[in-house]
PDB file of C-alpha atoms in Angstrom:
ATOM      1  CA  MET Q   3      -9.763 -62.639  21.541  1.00  0.00           C
ATOM      2  CA  LEU Q   4      -6.861 -61.338  19.448  1.00  0.00           C
ATOM      3  CA  THR Q   5      -3.734 -63.394  19.071  1.00  0.00           C
ATOM      4  CA  THR Q   6      -0.229 -61.983  19.301  1.00  0.00           C
ATOM      5  CA  THR Q   7      -0.195 -61.553  15.534  1.00  0.00           C
ATOM      6  CA  GLY Q   8      -3.550 -59.753  15.711  1.00  0.00           C
ATOM      7  CA  TRP Q   9      -2.300 -57.252  18.295  1.00  0.00           C
ATOM      8  CA  MET Q  10       0.785 -56.647  16.165  1.00  0.00           C
ATOM      9  CA  LEU Q  11      -1.444 -55.842  13.181  1.00  0.00           C
ATOM     10  CA  VAL Q  12      -3.545 -53.448  15.293  1.00  0.00           C
ATOM     11  CA  GLY Q  13      -0.396 -51.671  16.472  1.00  0.00           C
ATOM     12  CA  MET Q  14       0.912 -51.393  12.931  1.00  0.00           C
ATOM     13  CA  GLY Q  15      -2.431 -49.936  11.831  1.00  0.00           C
ATOM     14  CA  PHE Q  16      -2.376 -47.225  14.510  1.00  0.00           C
ATOM     15  CA  THR Q  17       1.252 -46.400  13.721  1.00  0.00           C
ATOM     16  CA  GLY Q  18       0.453 -46.084  10.025  1.00  0.00           C
ATOM     17  CA  ALA Q  19      -2.551 -43.834  10.712  1.00  0.00           C
ATOM     18  CA  MET Q  20      -0.475 -41.511  12.899  1.00  0.00           C
ATOM     19  CA  ALA Q  21       2.264 -41.356  10.271  1.00  0.00           C
ATOM     20  CA  LEU Q  22      -0.270 -40.459   7.566  1.00  0.00           C
ATOM     21  CA  GLN Q  23      -1.733 -37.738   9.788  1.00  0.00           C
ATOM     22  CA  ILE Q  24       1.683 -36.170  10.390  1.00  0.00           C
ATOM     23  CA  ILE Q  25       2.627 -36.334   6.700  1.00  0.00           C
ATOM     24  CA  GLY Q  26      -0.755 -34.926   5.652  1.00  0.00           C
ATOM     25  CA  LYS Q  27      -0.436 -31.938   7.996  1.00  0.00           C
ATOM     26  CA  ALA Q  28       3.094 -31.266   6.779  1.00  0.00           C
ATOM     27  CA  LEU Q  29       1.885 -31.207   3.163  1.00  0.00           C
ATOM     28  CA  LEU Q  30      -1.331 -29.207   3.652  1.00  0.00           C
ATOM     29  CA  ARG Q  31      -0.175 -26.507   6.090  1.00  0.00           C
ATOM     30  CA  PRO Q  32       2.148 -24.688   3.616  1.00  0.00           C
ATOM     31  CA  LEU Q  33      -0.733 -24.580   1.119  1.00  0.00           C
ATOM     32  CA  GLY Q  34      -3.024 -22.838   3.607  1.00  0.00           C
ATOM     33  CA  LEU Q  35      -5.414 -25.816   3.534  1.00  0.00           C
ATOM     34  CA  LEU Q  36      -4.966 -26.710   7.179  1.00  0.00           C
ATOM     35  CA  GLY Q  37      -5.625 -24.431  10.112  1.00  0.00           C
ATOM     36  CA  GLY Q  38      -2.705 -23.678  12.393  1.00  0.00           C
ATOM     37  CA  ILE Q  39      -1.502 -20.977  14.761  1.00  0.00           C
ATOM     38  CA  GLU Q  40       1.879 -19.331  15.212  1.00  0.00           C
ATOM     39  CA  SER Q  41       2.814 -16.801  17.899  1.00  0.00           C
ATOM     40  CA  PHE Q  42       5.329 -13.950  17.715  1.00  0.00           C
ATOM     41  CA  PHE Q  43       6.549 -11.514  20.342  1.00  0.00           C
ATOM     42  CA  ALA Q  44       8.329  -8.164  20.641  1.00  0.00           C
ATOM     43  CA  PRO Q  45      10.933  -6.640  20.675  1.00  0.00           C
ATOM     44  CA  ALA Q  46      13.047  -5.826  17.602  1.00  0.00           C
ATOM     45  CA  GLY Q  47      10.012  -5.208  15.399  1.00  0.00           C
ATOM     46  CA  GLY Q  48       9.402  -8.915  15.064  1.00  0.00           C
ATOM     47  CA  CYS Q  49       5.618  -8.580  14.980  1.00  0.00           C
ATOM     48  CA  ALA Q  50       5.657  -5.782  12.403  1.00  0.00           C
ATOM     49  CA  SER Q  51       7.985  -7.770  10.145  1.00  0.00           C
ATOM     50  CA  VAL Q  52       5.557 -10.713  10.259  1.00  0.00           C
ATOM     51  CA  LEU Q  53       2.713  -8.422   9.188  1.00  0.00           C
ATOM     52  CA  ALA Q  54       4.856  -7.028   6.371  1.00  0.00           C
ATOM     53  CA  SER Q  55       5.751 -10.507   5.119  1.00  0.00           C
ATOM     54  CA  GLN Q  56       2.081 -11.537   5.048  1.00  0.00           C
ATOM     55  CA  VAL Q  57       1.081  -8.391   3.132  1.00  0.00           C
ATOM     56  CA  ALA Q  58       3.872  -9.027   0.616  1.00  0.00           C
ATOM     57  CA  LYS Q  59       2.310 -12.433  -0.172  1.00  0.00           C
ATOM     58  CA  ALA Q  60      -1.126 -10.958  -0.955  1.00  0.00           C
ATOM     59  CA  LYS Q  61      -2.541 -11.647  -4.414  1.00  0.00           C
ATOM     60  CA  LYS Q  62      -6.067 -10.207  -4.204  1.00  0.00           C
ATOM     61  CA  GLU Q  63      -6.920  -8.416  -0.967  1.00  0.00           C
ATOM     62  CA  VAL Q  64      -5.435  -6.921   2.196  1.00  0.00           C
ATOM     63  CA  LEU Q  65      -7.676  -5.792   5.073  1.00  0.00           C
ATOM     64  CA  LEU Q  66      -5.826  -4.112   7.936  1.00  0.00           C
ATOM     65  CA  LEU Q  67      -7.045  -2.565  11.180  1.00  0.00           C
ATOM     66  CA  THR Q  68      -4.113  -0.923  12.952  1.00  0.00           C
ATOM     67  CA  PRO Q  69      -3.450   1.807  15.551  1.00  0.00           C
ATOM     68  CA  SER Q  70      -0.686   3.435  13.488  1.00  0.00           C
ATOM     69  CA  LEU Q  71       1.494   3.299  10.368  1.00  0.00           C
ATOM     70  CA  GLN Q  72       4.814   3.836  12.112  1.00  0.00           C
ATOM     71  CA  SER Q  73       6.357   0.563  10.866  1.00  0.00           C
ATOM     72  CA  LYS Q  74       8.389   1.328   7.730  1.00  0.00           C
ATOM     73  CA  ALA Q  75       8.464  -2.342   6.727  1.00  0.00           C
ATOM     74  CA  LEU Q  76       4.673  -2.623   6.933  1.00  0.00           C
ATOM     75  CA  LEU Q  77       4.127   0.656   5.059  1.00  0.00           C
ATOM     76  CA  GLU Q  78       6.486  -0.438   2.285  1.00  0.00           C
ATOM     77  CA  ALA Q  79       4.667  -3.778   1.989  1.00  0.00           C
ATOM     78  CA  LEU Q  80       1.283  -2.014   1.771  1.00  0.00           C
ATOM     79  CA  LEU Q  81       2.574   0.350  -0.927  1.00  0.00           C
ATOM     80  CA  GLY Q  82       4.041  -2.566  -2.855  1.00  0.00           C
ATOM     81  CA  ALA Q  83       0.806  -4.569  -2.675  1.00  0.00           C
ATOM     82  CA  ALA Q  84      -1.283  -1.611  -3.834  1.00  0.00           C
ATOM     83  CA  GLY Q  85       1.179  -0.979  -6.652  1.00  0.00           C
ATOM     84  CA  LYS Q  86       0.664  -4.565  -7.856  1.00  0.00           C
ATOM     85  CA  GLY Q  87      -3.086  -4.048  -8.104  1.00  0.00           C
ATOM     86  CA  VAL Q  88      -4.017  -5.755  -4.816  1.00  0.00           C
ATOM     87  CA  SER Q  89      -7.080  -4.286  -3.079  1.00  0.00           C
ATOM     88  CA  VAL Q  90      -5.613  -2.682   0.074  1.00  0.00           C
ATOM     89  CA  GLU Q  91      -7.885  -1.210   2.758  1.00  0.00           C
ATOM     90  CA  ILE Q  92      -6.508   0.149   6.038  1.00  0.00           C
ATOM     91  CA  LEU Q  93      -8.639   1.214   9.007  1.00  0.00           C
ATOM     92  CA  LEU Q  94      -6.946   3.784  11.273  1.00  0.00           C
ATOM     93  CA  PRO Q  95      -8.015   5.713  14.393  1.00  0.00           C
ATOM     94  CA  SER Q  96      -9.169   9.276  13.755  1.00  0.00           C
ATOM     95  CA  GLY Q  97      -6.045  10.814  15.300  1.00  0.00           C
ATOM     96  CA  GLN Q  98      -3.842   9.351  12.571  1.00  0.00           C
ATOM     97  CA  GLU Q  99      -5.169  11.766   9.937  1.00  0.00           C
ATOM     98  CA  LYS Q 100      -2.643  14.378  11.107  1.00  0.00           C
ATOM     99  CA  SER Q 101       0.123  12.285  12.663  1.00  0.00           C
ATOM    100  CA  SER Q 102       0.357   9.948   9.630  1.00  0.00           C
ATOM    101  CA  ALA Q 103      -0.585  12.437   6.898  1.00  0.00           C
ATOM    102  CA  GLY Q 104       2.460  11.617   4.766  1.00  0.00           C
ATOM    103  CA  GLU Q 105       1.930   7.864   4.968  1.00  0.00           C
ATOM    104  CA  ILE Q 106      -1.792   8.206   4.203  1.00  0.00           C
ATOM    105  CA  SER Q 107      -1.048  10.399   1.184  1.00  0.00           C
ATOM    106  CA  ALA Q 108       1.447   7.850  -0.137  1.00  0.00           C
ATOM    107  CA  LEU Q 109      -1.053   5.005   0.288  1.00  0.00           C
ATOM    108  CA  VAL Q 110      -3.823   6.882  -1.501  1.00  0.00           C
ATOM    109  CA  GLY Q 111      -1.425   7.745  -4.303  1.00  0.00           C
ATOM    110  CA  ALA Q 112      -0.472   4.075  -4.668  1.00  0.00           C
ATOM    111  CA  GLY Q 113      -4.123   3.041  -5.007  1.00  0.00           C
ATOM    112  CA  ALA Q 114      -4.849   1.904  -1.433  1.00  0.00           C
ATOM    113  CA  CYS Q 115      -7.882   3.103   0.531  1.00  0.00           C
ATOM    114  CA  PRO Q 116      -7.305   4.211   4.137  1.00  0.00           C
ATOM    115  CA  PHE Q 117     -10.347   4.689   6.380  1.00  0.00           C
ATOM    116  CA  LEU Q 118     -10.537   6.884   9.486  1.00  0.00           C
ATOM    117  CA  ALA Q 119     -12.535   5.249  12.282  1.00  0.00           C
ATOM    118  CA  GLN Q 120     -14.701   7.203  14.691  1.00  0.00           C
ATOM    119  CA  GLU Q 121     -12.555   6.005  17.584  1.00  0.00           C
ATOM    120  CA  SER Q 122      -9.516   8.083  18.524  1.00  0.00           C
ATOM    121  CA  ARG Q 123      -7.616   4.968  19.648  1.00  0.00           C
ATOM    122  CA  ILE Q 124      -7.389   1.390  18.401  1.00  0.00           C
ATOM    123  CA  LEU Q 125      -5.755  -1.038  20.808  1.00  0.00           C
ATOM    124  CA  SER Q 126      -5.303  -4.050  18.548  1.00  0.00           C
ATOM    125  CA  THR Q 127      -4.156  -4.965  15.064  1.00  0.00           C
ATOM    126  CA  VAL Q 128      -6.093  -7.243  12.718  1.00  0.00           C
ATOM    127  CA  LEU Q 129      -4.745  -8.295   9.315  1.00  0.00           C
ATOM    128  CA  LEU Q 130      -6.639 -10.503   6.854  1.00  0.00           C
ATOM    129  CA  VAL Q 131      -4.836 -11.458   3.631  1.00  0.00           C
ATOM    130  CA  ASP Q 132      -6.741 -13.018   0.714  1.00  0.00           C
ATOM    131  CA  HIS Q 133      -9.315 -14.285   3.246  1.00  0.00           C
ATOM    132  CA  LYS Q 134      -6.834 -17.052   4.105  1.00  0.00           C
ATOM    133  CA  ASN Q 135      -4.250 -15.821   6.600  1.00  0.00           C
ATOM    134  CA  LEU Q 136      -5.309 -13.911   9.729  1.00  0.00           C
ATOM    135  CA  ALA Q 137      -3.001 -12.066  12.134  1.00  0.00           C
ATOM    136  CA  VAL Q 138      -4.236 -10.547  15.406  1.00  0.00           C
ATOM    137  CA  GLY Q 139      -2.103  -8.694  17.947  1.00  0.00           C
ATOM    138  CA  SER Q 140      -2.355  -6.230  20.820  1.00  0.00           C
ATOM    139  CA  VAL Q 141      -0.375  -3.026  21.255  1.00  0.00           C
ATOM    140  CA  ASN Q 142       1.930  -2.011  24.083  1.00  0.00           C
ATOM    141  CA  GLN Q 143      -0.243   0.057  26.434  1.00  0.00           C
ATOM    142  CA  SER Q 144       2.316   0.281  29.244  1.00  0.00           C
ATOM    143  CA  ASN Q 145       4.751   2.535  27.353  1.00  0.00           C
ATOM    144  CA  PRO Q 146       3.117   5.782  26.153  1.00  0.00           C
ATOM    145  CA  GLY Q 147       6.270   6.616  24.217  1.00  0.00           C
ATOM    146  CA  GLU Q 148       5.680   3.694  21.845  1.00  0.00           C
ATOM    147  CA  PRO Q 149       2.060   4.000  20.697  1.00  0.00           C
ATOM    148  CA  GLY Q 150       0.959   1.274  18.340  1.00  0.00           C
ATOM    149  CA  VAL Q 151       3.917  -1.045  18.984  1.00  0.00           C
ATOM    150  CA  LEU Q 152       2.757  -4.670  18.983  1.00  0.00           C
ATOM    151  CA  GLU Q 153       3.893  -6.703  21.954  1.00  0.00           C
ATOM    152  CA  HIS Q 154       2.572 -10.013  20.647  1.00  0.00           C
ATOM    153  CA  LEU Q 155       0.956 -11.379  17.489  1.00  0.00           C
ATOM    154  CA  HIS Q 156      -0.900 -14.584  16.612  1.00  0.00           C
ATOM    155  CA  LEU Q 157      -1.134 -15.881  13.040  1.00  0.00           C
ATOM    156  CA  TRP Q 158      -3.767 -18.347  11.814  1.00  0.00           C
ATOM    157  CA  LYS Q 159      -3.740 -19.996   8.395  1.00  0.00           C
ATOM    158  CA  GLY Q 160      -6.820 -21.483   6.800  1.00  0.00           C
ATOM    159  CA  ASP Q 161      -9.299 -20.983   9.676  1.00  0.00           C
ATOM    160  CA  ALA Q 162     -12.449 -20.029   7.743  1.00  0.00           C
ATOM    161  CA  ASN Q 163     -14.545 -19.430  10.865  1.00  0.00           C
ATOM    162  CA  LEU Q 164     -12.086 -16.944  12.368  1.00  0.00           C
ATOM    163  CA  ASN Q 165     -11.567 -15.272   8.999  1.00  0.00           C
ATOM    164  CA  ASN Q 166     -15.306 -14.692   8.589  1.00  0.00           C
ATOM    165  CA  LYS Q 167     -15.672 -13.250  12.091  1.00  0.00           C
ATOM    166  CA  HIS Q 168     -12.795 -10.808  11.690  1.00  0.00           C
ATOM    167  CA  ARG Q 169     -13.907  -9.767   8.204  1.00  0.00           C
ATOM    168  CA  GLU Q 170     -17.288  -8.925   9.727  1.00  0.00           C
ATOM    169  CA  LEU Q 171     -15.542  -6.984  12.514  1.00  0.00           C
ATOM    170  CA  ILE Q 172     -13.575  -4.872  10.027  1.00  0.00           C
ATOM    171  CA  SER Q 173     -16.650  -4.365   7.829  1.00  0.00           C
ATOM    172  CA  ASN Q 174     -18.672  -3.091  10.792  1.00  0.00           C
ATOM    173  CA  HIS Q 175     -15.948  -0.557  11.610  1.00  0.00           C
ATOM    174  CA  LYS Q 176     -15.726   0.522   7.956  1.00  0.00           C
ATOM    175  CA  MET Q 177     -19.460   1.245   7.822  1.00  0.00           C
ATOM    176  CA  GLN Q 178     -18.949   3.990  10.415  1.00  0.00           C
ATOM    177  CA  ALA Q 179     -15.572   5.160   9.089  1.00  0.00           C
ATOM    178  CA  ARG Q 180     -14.607   7.880   6.618  1.00  0.00           C
ATOM    179  CA  PRO Q 181     -12.768   6.718   3.465  1.00  0.00           C
ATOM    180  CA  LEU Q 182      -9.790   8.758   2.286  1.00  0.00           C
ATOM    181  CA  GLY Q 183      -9.493   6.975  -1.047  1.00  0.00           C
ATOM    182  CA  SER Q 184     -11.475   4.746  -3.407  1.00  0.00           C
ATOM    183  CA  PRO Q 185     -11.597   0.997  -2.641  1.00  0.00           C
ATOM    184  CA  ARG Q 186     -10.791  -1.096  -5.711  1.00  0.00           C
ATOM    185  CA  GLY Q 187     -13.925  -2.723  -7.052  1.00  0.00           C
ATOM    186  CA  LEU Q 188     -16.080  -1.337  -4.217  1.00  0.00           C
ATOM    187  CA  GLU Q 189     -18.301   1.720  -3.980  1.00  0.00           C
ATOM    188  CA  PRO Q 190     -16.776   4.183  -1.477  1.00  0.00           C
ATOM    189  CA  ILE Q 191     -18.950   4.700   1.585  1.00  0.00           C
ATOM    190  CA  GLY Q 192     -20.941   7.909   1.318  1.00  0.00           C
ATOM    191  CA  GLN Q 193     -19.607   8.746  -2.183  1.00  0.00           C
ATOM    192  CA  PRO Q 194     -21.390   8.773  -5.591  1.00  0.00           C
ATOM    193  CA  GLN Q 195     -20.966   5.631  -7.661  1.00  0.00           C
ATOM    194  CA  GLN Q 196     -19.089   7.548 -10.376  1.00  0.00           C
ATOM    195  CA  ALA Q 197     -16.171   8.366  -8.081  1.00  0.00           C
ATOM    196  CA  PRO Q 198     -14.586   4.864  -7.904  1.00  0.00           C
ATOM    197  CA  GLN Q 199     -14.993   4.419 -11.664  1.00  0.00           C
ATOM    198  CA  GLN Q 200     -12.961   7.563 -12.281  1.00  0.00           C
ATOM    199  CA  ALA Q 201     -10.293   6.505  -9.805  1.00  0.00           C
ATOM    200  CA  THR Q 202     -10.035   3.064 -11.422  1.00  0.00           C
ATOM    201  CA  GLN Q 203      -9.780   4.584 -14.905  1.00  0.00           C
ATOM    202  CA  ILE Q 204      -6.948   6.869 -13.815  1.00  0.00           C
ATOM    203  CA  PHE Q 205      -5.035   3.991 -12.232  1.00  0.00           C
ATOM    204  CA  GLN Q 206      -5.395   1.691 -15.233  1.00  0.00           C
ATOM    205  CA  ASN Q 207      -4.320   4.261 -17.851  1.00  0.00           C
ATOM    206  CA  PRO Q 208      -0.632   3.536 -18.591  1.00  0.00           C
ATOM    207  CA  MET Q 209      -0.184   6.915 -20.279  1.00  0.00           C
ATOM    208  CA  THR Q 210      -1.248   9.037 -17.284  1.00  0.00           C
ATOM    209  CA  SER Q 211       1.178  11.933 -16.974  1.00  0.00           C
ATOM    210  CA  GLN Q 212       3.053  12.909 -13.834  1.00  0.00           C
ATOM    211  CA  PRO Q 213       1.839  15.906 -11.783  1.00  0.00           C
ATOM    212  CA  ALA Q 214       2.736  19.166 -13.504  1.00  0.00           C
ATOM    213  CA  GLY Q 215       5.979  20.822 -12.490  1.00  0.00           C
ATOM    214  CA  GLN Q 216       7.513  17.707 -10.927  1.00  0.00           C
ATOM    215  CA  THR Q 217      10.461  15.776 -12.351  1.00  0.00           C
ATOM    216  CA  ILE Q 218      12.002  12.578 -11.054  1.00  0.00           C
ATOM    217  CA  PRO Q 219      15.358  13.266  -9.349  1.00  0.00           C
ATOM    218  CA  ALA Q 220      18.465  12.055 -11.146  1.00  0.00           C
ATOM    219  CA  GLY Q 221      19.843   8.753  -9.910  1.00  0.00           C
ATOM    220  CA  ILE Q 222      16.443   7.049  -9.529  1.00  0.00           C
ATOM    221  CA  ASP Q 223      15.778   4.303 -12.069  1.00  0.00           C
ATOM    222  CA  GLN Q 224      12.428   5.218 -13.638  1.00  0.00           C
ATOM    223  CA  ASN Q 225      11.961   1.607 -14.767  1.00  0.00           C
ATOM    224  CA  ASN Q 226      12.276   0.228 -11.217  1.00  0.00           C
ATOM    225  CA  PRO Q 227       8.902   0.384  -9.361  1.00  0.00           C
ATOM    226  CA  GLY Q 228      10.505  -0.626  -6.063  1.00  0.00           C
ATOM    227  CA  ALA Q 229      13.067   2.178  -6.164  1.00  0.00           C
ATOM    228  CA  LEU Q 230      10.388   4.703  -7.098  1.00  0.00           C
ATOM    229  CA  LEU Q 231       8.116   3.564  -4.246  1.00  0.00           C
ATOM    230  CA  ALA Q 232      10.972   3.838  -1.754  1.00  0.00           C
ATOM    231  CA  ALA Q 233      11.738   7.353  -2.980  1.00  0.00           C
ATOM    232  CA  ALA Q 234       8.039   8.266  -2.714  1.00  0.00           C
ATOM    233  CA  ARG Q 235       7.973   7.090   0.879  1.00  0.00           C
ATOM    234  CA  GLU Q 236      11.000   9.216   1.704  1.00  0.00           C
ATOM    235  CA  ALA Q 237       9.440  12.257   0.016  1.00  0.00           C
ATOM    236  CA  ALA Q 238       6.196  11.789   1.942  1.00  0.00           C
ATOM    237  CA  GLY Q 239       8.151  11.431   5.170  1.00  0.00           C
ATOM    238  CA  ARG Q 240       9.819  14.819   4.720  1.00  0.00           C
ATOM    239  CA  GLY Q 241       6.511  16.471   3.797  1.00  0.00           C
ATOM    240  CA  ASP Q 242       7.074  16.883   0.040  1.00  0.00           C
ATOM    241  CA  GLN Q 243       3.650  15.634  -1.036  1.00  0.00           C
ATOM    242  CA  ALA Q 244       3.956  16.875  -4.633  1.00  0.00           C
ATOM    243  CA  MET Q 245       7.179  14.926  -5.195  1.00  0.00           C
ATOM    244  CA  ALA Q 246       5.704  11.861  -3.448  1.00  0.00           C
ATOM    245  CA  ALA Q 247       2.725  11.967  -5.818  1.00  0.00           C
ATOM    246  CA  ALA Q 248       5.012  12.293  -8.851  1.00  0.00           C
ATOM    247  CA  LEU Q 249       7.148   9.357  -7.728  1.00  0.00           C
ATOM    248  CA  LEU Q 250       4.090   7.198  -7.026  1.00  0.00           C
ATOM    249  CA  GLU Q 251       2.700   7.969 -10.488  1.00  0.00           C
ATOM    250  CA  ALA Q 252       6.062   7.071 -12.026  1.00  0.00           C
ATOM    251  CA  ALA Q 253       6.100   3.803 -10.040  1.00  0.00           C
ATOM    252  CA  LYS Q 254       2.644   2.876 -11.336  1.00  0.00           C
ATOM    253  CA  GLN Q 255       3.674   3.634 -14.913  1.00  0.00           C
ATOM    254  CA  ALA Q 256       6.859   1.573 -14.522  1.00  0.00           C
ATOM    255  CA  ASN Q 257       4.866  -1.343 -13.116  1.00  0.00           C
ATOM    256  CA  GLN Q 258       2.390  -1.110 -16.004  1.00  0.00           C
ATOM    257  CA  ARG Q 259       5.236  -1.068 -18.545  1.00  0.00           C
ATOM    258  CA  MET Q 260       6.722  -4.186 -16.961  1.00  0.00           C
ATOM    259  CA  GLN Q 261       3.360  -5.969 -17.129  1.00  0.00           C
ATOM    260  CA  MET Q 262       2.850  -4.924 -20.764  1.00  0.00           C
ATOM    261  CA  ASN Q 263       6.347  -6.112 -21.707  1.00  0.00           C
ATOM    262  CA  SER Q 264       5.747  -9.427 -19.946  1.00  0.00           C
ATOM    263  CA  GLY Q 265       2.509  -9.853 -21.890  1.00  0.00           C
ATOM    264  CA  VAL Q 266       4.264  -9.140 -25.191  1.00  0.00           C
ATOM    265  CA  ARG Q 267       7.011 -11.674 -24.434  1.00  0.00           C
ATOM    266  CA  ALA Q 268       4.431 -14.282 -23.424  1.00  0.00           C
ATOM    267  CA  ALA Q 269       2.465 -13.711 -26.646  1.00  0.00           C
ATOM    268  CA  ALA Q 270       5.640 -14.062 -28.718  1.00  0.00           C
TER     269      ALA Q 270
END
């Protein structure tokens, strides 16, 4: 039978264990080494801004299944990630080929690979970033005037089991989808093997010229990839695909120049 001192030691042990557990979770969760869930809700574009912030953190890969590309913040984040060399693949319903033609063109020009699913409607959004962070949300089906608007979103960090299941889900959809670009490092579905090699070579060549007959408008800093991407998005939105392509090419060249200059400074 424990004495009073013994019970005090047991209590101190439990208290210490709980404190270590709390401290450990606080340290591991920001590093993505501990599973956790966060929930977000509409309105005010809160869910879309969460998706955009997760895409902006991507270092290697972005997999996105979404009913539409109507969020400007999300589109800008996808363009920025693709411009940095991140593998960006977006799965869209078949109806988006016409309604989001400008956005799709801008993404392809930036190096992303949109896919058109066989389904005409997609009722949920799935985002997997670097196979670490997973976001899943459902769209607002009660308001036909706001197609694709997320009404709630759940974000998991570091849940390997959920990540694997949703990667498999997206992969199964991609197998039956039609690619509109060339996935980085992957053979495009239904395309000859030579096609992605050519696309990669074009993207990696820092001396690639801009489309013939197109000049960058005055007032846009040609050494600022962000400004060039924003201008490309605006051009695509107003239907000027040739200008959007020229701006995207200029953005890629500016980004490559910045990387080359950084490498030279590091070597020095």
